[in-house]
Amino acid sequence: MPGPIIFLDFDGVVVTRKQADASPRNYLCPNKVGMVKALCDRAGARVVISSTWRVSDDCRDALAAAGLHSAYLFDDWATPLLVDSDDDVSVRGLEIDQHVRANNIRRYVILDDMPVLKSQASRHVQPDPAVGITQDQIDLAFDLISNPMDDAHA
């Protein structure tokens, strides 16, 4: 069974909307990425990329350039790509759910500025996309990732 996992979205979490508009392509804020790296170190967690950036060939390079090297990534480092089947359902949430089940993940947190599945709400930290992830939210994420899911939510 794997250790704790951080499902990481990029836009609105480790790069704000303003930064994305004003920065070169594939820019990730080193300060925000550093906070995620510190969470990994503190919780003994690894990262799974749930961002749409995961389809880009240079996704992992952008993370490394911002300070989160491949050693911090889970072996199965990206969620699967699913087709949106229902506008009322979070496709990102379905992708995360599939990854959790396929890898028997029991401790995780989702850092994403967009909604996820209702069943994932207790594991979701949702930053304001204009601000990105904050230290208070990193602390909350640590609290969430420190507790395994009960069997009713597995």
PDB file of C-alpha atoms in Angstrom:
ATOM      1  CA  MET A   1       0.000   0.000   0.000  1.00  0.00           C
ATOM      2  CA  PRO A   2       1.468   3.387  -0.963  1.00  0.00           C
ATOM      3  CA  GLY A   3       2.132   6.160   1.510  1.00  0.00           C
ATOM      4  CA  PRO A   4       0.265   9.469   1.486  1.00  0.00           C
ATOM      5  CA  ILE A   5      -0.492  11.063  -1.882  1.00  0.00           C
ATOM      6  CA  ILE A   6      -1.043  14.689  -2.896  1.00  0.00           C
ATOM      7  CA  PHE A   7      -3.202  15.069  -5.994  1.00  0.00           C
ATOM      8  CA  LEU A   8      -1.936  18.326  -7.454  1.00  0.00           C
ATOM      9  CA  ASP A   9      -3.639  20.692  -9.860  1.00  0.00           C
ATOM     10  CA  PHE A  10      -1.409  23.486 -11.184  1.00  0.00           C
ATOM     11  CA  ASP A  11      -3.570  26.393 -12.378  1.00  0.00           C
ATOM     12  CA  GLY A  12      -5.050  28.225  -9.404  1.00  0.00           C
ATOM     13  CA  VAL A  13      -2.923  26.232  -6.951  1.00  0.00           C
ATOM     14  CA  VAL A  14       0.798  26.614  -7.753  1.00  0.00           C
ATOM     15  CA  VAL A  15       0.301  29.346 -10.341  1.00  0.00           C
ATOM     16  CA  THR A  16      -2.311  32.074  -9.970  1.00  0.00           C
ATOM     17  CA  ARG A  17      -4.381  33.358 -12.858  1.00  0.00           C
ATOM     18  CA  LYS A  18      -2.412  36.618 -12.874  1.00  0.00           C
ATOM     19  CA  GLN A  19       0.919  34.784 -12.878  1.00  0.00           C
ATOM     20  CA  ALA A  20      -0.240  32.530 -15.712  1.00  0.00           C
ATOM     21  CA  ASP A  21      -1.254  35.534 -17.819  1.00  0.00           C
ATOM     22  CA  ALA A  22       1.948  37.514 -17.146  1.00  0.00           C
ATOM     23  CA  SER A  23       4.556  34.740 -17.181  1.00  0.00           C
ATOM     24  CA  PRO A  24       6.243  32.600 -19.806  1.00  0.00           C
ATOM     25  CA  ARG A  25       4.587  29.351 -20.879  1.00  0.00           C
ATOM     26  CA  ASN A  26       4.815  26.565 -18.283  1.00  0.00           C
ATOM     27  CA  TYR A  27       5.635  28.909 -15.401  1.00  0.00           C
ATOM     28  CA  LEU A  28       4.959  27.540 -11.927  1.00  0.00           C
ATOM     29  CA  CYS A  29       5.518  29.739  -8.874  1.00  0.00           C
ATOM     30  CA  PRO A  30       8.611  28.428  -7.015  1.00  0.00           C
ATOM     31  CA  ASN A  31       7.208  29.694  -3.695  1.00  0.00           C
ATOM     32  CA  LYS A  32       3.918  27.806  -4.126  1.00  0.00           C
ATOM     33  CA  VAL A  33       5.692  24.684  -5.403  1.00  0.00           C
ATOM     34  CA  GLY A  34       8.062  24.973  -2.427  1.00  0.00           C
ATOM     35  CA  MET A  35       5.070  24.869  -0.075  1.00  0.00           C
ATOM     36  CA  VAL A  36       3.890  21.640  -1.732  1.00  0.00           C
ATOM     37  CA  LYS A  37       7.424  20.221  -1.486  1.00  0.00           C
ATOM     38  CA  ALA A  38       7.519  21.102   2.232  1.00  0.00           C
ATOM     39  CA  LEU A  39       4.163  19.319   2.654  1.00  0.00           C
ATOM     40  CA  CYS A  40       5.648  16.246   0.954  1.00  0.00           C
ATOM     41  CA  ASP A  41       8.623  16.328   3.316  1.00  0.00           C
ATOM     42  CA  ARG A  42       6.475  16.883   6.407  1.00  0.00           C
ATOM     43  CA  ALA A  43       3.921  14.173   5.561  1.00  0.00           C
ATOM     44  CA  GLY A  44       6.206  11.709   3.786  1.00  0.00           C
ATOM     45  CA  ALA A  45       3.943  12.151   0.749  1.00  0.00           C
ATOM     46  CA  ARG A  46       4.428  11.845  -2.980  1.00  0.00           C
ATOM     47  CA  VAL A  47       2.682  13.809  -5.726  1.00  0.00           C
ATOM     48  CA  VAL A  48       0.288  12.657  -8.428  1.00  0.00           C
ATOM     49  CA  ILE A  49      -0.420  15.286 -11.058  1.00  0.00           C
ATOM     50  CA  SER A  50      -4.135  15.698 -11.685  1.00  0.00           C
ATOM     51  CA  SER A  51      -3.748  18.957 -13.612  1.00  0.00           C
ATOM     52  CA  THR A  52      -4.507  19.081 -17.319  1.00  0.00           C
ATOM     53  CA  TRP A  53      -0.810  19.988 -17.638  1.00  0.00           C
ATOM     54  CA  ARG A  54      -0.088  16.256 -17.245  1.00  0.00           C
ATOM     55  CA  VAL A  55      -0.651  15.744 -20.983  1.00  0.00           C
ATOM     56  CA  SER A  56       2.197  18.155 -21.816  1.00  0.00           C
ATOM     57  CA  ASP A  57       5.590  16.640 -22.583  1.00  0.00           C
ATOM     58  CA  ASP A  58       7.303  19.207 -20.375  1.00  0.00           C
ATOM     59  CA  CYS A  59       4.966  18.980 -17.365  1.00  0.00           C
ATOM     60  CA  ARG A  60       7.532  17.245 -15.167  1.00  0.00           C
ATOM     61  CA  ASP A  61      10.265  19.611 -16.355  1.00  0.00           C
ATOM     62  CA  ALA A  62       8.145  22.624 -15.329  1.00  0.00           C
ATOM     63  CA  LEU A  63       7.717  21.120 -11.850  1.00  0.00           C
ATOM     64  CA  ALA A  64      11.442  20.423 -11.568  1.00  0.00           C
ATOM     65  CA  ALA A  65      12.296  23.973 -12.700  1.00  0.00           C
ATOM     66  CA  ALA A  66      10.089  25.266  -9.867  1.00  0.00           C
ATOM     67  CA  GLY A  67      11.809  22.993  -7.333  1.00  0.00           C
ATOM     68  CA  LEU A  68       9.798  19.753  -7.205  1.00  0.00           C
ATOM     69  CA  HIS A  69      11.971  17.062  -8.739  1.00  0.00           C
ATOM     70  CA  SER A  70      10.840  13.661 -10.001  1.00  0.00           C
ATOM     71  CA  ALA A  71      11.823  11.941  -6.726  1.00  0.00           C
ATOM     72  CA  TYR A  72       8.735  13.604  -5.221  1.00  0.00           C
ATOM     73  CA  LEU A  73       6.425  12.028  -7.787  1.00  0.00           C
ATOM     74  CA  PHE A  74       4.548   8.790  -7.159  1.00  0.00           C
ATOM     75  CA  ASP A  75       5.522   5.985  -9.570  1.00  0.00           C
ATOM     76  CA  ASP A  76       2.090   6.252 -11.229  1.00  0.00           C
ATOM     77  CA  TRP A  77       2.572  10.031 -11.333  1.00  0.00           C
ATOM     78  CA  ALA A  78      -0.493  11.169 -13.328  1.00  0.00           C
ATOM     79  CA  THR A  79      -4.200  10.522 -13.098  1.00  0.00           C
ATOM     80  CA  PRO A  80      -5.880   8.860 -16.100  1.00  0.00           C
ATOM     81  CA  LEU A  81      -7.606  10.926 -18.760  1.00  0.00           C
ATOM     82  CA  LEU A  82     -11.354  10.382 -18.831  1.00  0.00           C
ATOM     83  CA  VAL A  83     -13.964  11.813 -21.177  1.00  0.00           C
ATOM     84  CA  ASP A  84     -16.542  14.144 -19.620  1.00  0.00           C
ATOM     85  CA  SER A  85     -19.713  12.083 -19.527  1.00  0.00           C
ATOM     86  CA  ASP A  86     -21.952  14.394 -17.493  1.00  0.00           C
ATOM     87  CA  ASP A  87     -21.705  18.150 -16.965  1.00  0.00           C
ATOM     88  CA  ASP A  88     -22.783  17.730 -13.333  1.00  0.00           C
ATOM     89  CA  VAL A  89     -19.931  15.362 -12.509  1.00  0.00           C
ATOM     90  CA  SER A  90     -16.367  16.401 -11.780  1.00  0.00           C
ATOM     91  CA  VAL A  91     -14.253  14.628 -14.378  1.00  0.00           C
ATOM     92  CA  ARG A  92     -11.161  15.496 -12.323  1.00  0.00           C
ATOM     93  CA  GLY A  93     -12.820  13.830  -9.342  1.00  0.00           C
ATOM     94  CA  LEU A  94     -13.571  10.713 -11.389  1.00  0.00           C
ATOM     95  CA  GLU A  95      -9.964  10.598 -12.592  1.00  0.00           C
ATOM     96  CA  ILE A  96      -8.697  10.895  -9.018  1.00  0.00           C
ATOM     97  CA  ASP A  97     -11.163   8.252  -7.830  1.00  0.00           C
ATOM     98  CA  GLN A  98      -9.973   5.837 -10.506  1.00  0.00           C
ATOM     99  CA  HIS A  99      -6.331   6.467  -9.551  1.00  0.00           C
ATOM    100  CA  VAL A 100      -7.070   5.984  -5.819  1.00  0.00           C
ATOM    101  CA  ARG A 101      -8.771   2.655  -6.493  1.00  0.00           C
ATOM    102  CA  ALA A 102      -6.168   1.391  -8.994  1.00  0.00           C
ATOM    103  CA  ASN A 103      -3.304   2.134  -6.587  1.00  0.00           C
ATOM    104  CA  ASN A 104      -5.031   1.222  -3.293  1.00  0.00           C
ATOM    105  CA  ILE A 105      -4.375   4.692  -1.871  1.00  0.00           C
ATOM    106  CA  ARG A 106      -5.670   5.167   1.687  1.00  0.00           C
ATOM    107  CA  ARG A 107      -4.209   8.558   2.627  1.00  0.00           C
ATOM    108  CA  TYR A 108      -4.520  11.462   0.239  1.00  0.00           C
ATOM    109  CA  VAL A 109      -5.400  15.088  -0.194  1.00  0.00           C
ATOM    110  CA  ILE A 110      -6.555  16.940  -3.311  1.00  0.00           C
ATOM    111  CA  LEU A 111      -5.149  20.428  -3.947  1.00  0.00           C
ATOM    112  CA  ASP A 112      -7.407  21.860  -6.650  1.00  0.00           C
ATOM    113  CA  ASP A 113      -9.197  25.168  -7.221  1.00  0.00           C
ATOM    114  CA  MET A 114     -12.077  23.362  -8.928  1.00  0.00           C
ATOM    115  CA  PRO A 115     -14.802  21.165  -7.378  1.00  0.00           C
ATOM    116  CA  VAL A 116     -14.306  17.424  -6.970  1.00  0.00           C
ATOM    117  CA  LEU A 117     -16.732  14.611  -6.188  1.00  0.00           C
ATOM    118  CA  LYS A 118     -18.913  14.948  -3.085  1.00  0.00           C
ATOM    119  CA  SER A 119     -17.307  11.794  -1.709  1.00  0.00           C
ATOM    120  CA  GLN A 120     -13.908  13.567  -1.920  1.00  0.00           C
ATOM    121  CA  ALA A 121     -14.944  16.805  -0.204  1.00  0.00           C
ATOM    122  CA  SER A 122     -13.360  15.820   3.122  1.00  0.00           C
ATOM    123  CA  ARG A 123     -10.015  15.359   1.319  1.00  0.00           C
ATOM    124  CA  HIS A 124     -10.196  18.535  -0.790  1.00  0.00           C
ATOM    125  CA  VAL A 125      -8.360  21.815  -0.226  1.00  0.00           C
ATOM    126  CA  GLN A 126      -9.687  24.417  -2.673  1.00  0.00           C
ATOM    127  CA  PRO A 127      -7.511  27.533  -3.045  1.00  0.00           C
ATOM    128  CA  ASP A 128      -8.754  30.814  -4.453  1.00  0.00           C
ATOM    129  CA  PRO A 129      -7.315  30.777  -8.013  1.00  0.00           C
ATOM    130  CA  ALA A 130      -6.416  34.463  -7.718  1.00  0.00           C
ATOM    131  CA  VAL A 131      -4.221  33.682  -4.691  1.00  0.00           C
ATOM    132  CA  GLY A 132      -3.131  30.062  -5.105  1.00  0.00           C
ATOM    133  CA  ILE A 133      -2.296  27.758  -2.225  1.00  0.00           C
ATOM    134  CA  THR A 134      -1.614  29.423   1.136  1.00  0.00           C
ATOM    135  CA  GLN A 135       0.315  28.209   4.168  1.00  0.00           C
ATOM    136  CA  ASP A 136      -2.917  27.826   6.133  1.00  0.00           C
ATOM    137  CA  GLN A 137      -4.219  25.540   3.371  1.00  0.00           C
ATOM    138  CA  ILE A 138      -0.963  23.564   3.383  1.00  0.00           C
ATOM    139  CA  ASP A 139      -1.432  23.070   7.139  1.00  0.00           C
ATOM    140  CA  LEU A 140      -5.013  21.901   6.535  1.00  0.00           C
ATOM    141  CA  ALA A 141      -3.764  19.548   3.815  1.00  0.00           C
ATOM    142  CA  PHE A 142      -1.283  18.060   6.296  1.00  0.00           C
ATOM    143  CA  ASP A 143      -4.094  17.393   8.757  1.00  0.00           C
ATOM    144  CA  LEU A 144      -6.207  15.740   6.050  1.00  0.00           C
ATOM    145  CA  ILE A 145      -3.421  13.593   4.612  1.00  0.00           C
ATOM    146  CA  SER A 146      -2.389  12.412   8.069  1.00  0.00           C
ATOM    147  CA  ASN A 147      -5.605  10.408   8.425  1.00  0.00           C
ATOM    148  CA  PRO A 148      -6.403   7.312   6.346  1.00  0.00           C
ATOM    149  CA  MET A 149      -9.791   6.949   4.709  1.00  0.00           C
ATOM    150  CA  ASP A 150     -12.220   4.707   6.505  1.00  0.00           C
ATOM    151  CA  ASP A 151     -13.500   1.634   4.681  1.00  0.00           C
ATOM    152  CA  ALA A 152     -16.813   3.342   3.888  1.00  0.00           C
ATOM    153  CA  HIS A 153     -14.984   5.846   1.658  1.00  0.00           C
ATOM    154  CA  ALA A 154     -12.370   3.551   0.156  1.00  0.00           C
TER     155      ALA A 154
END
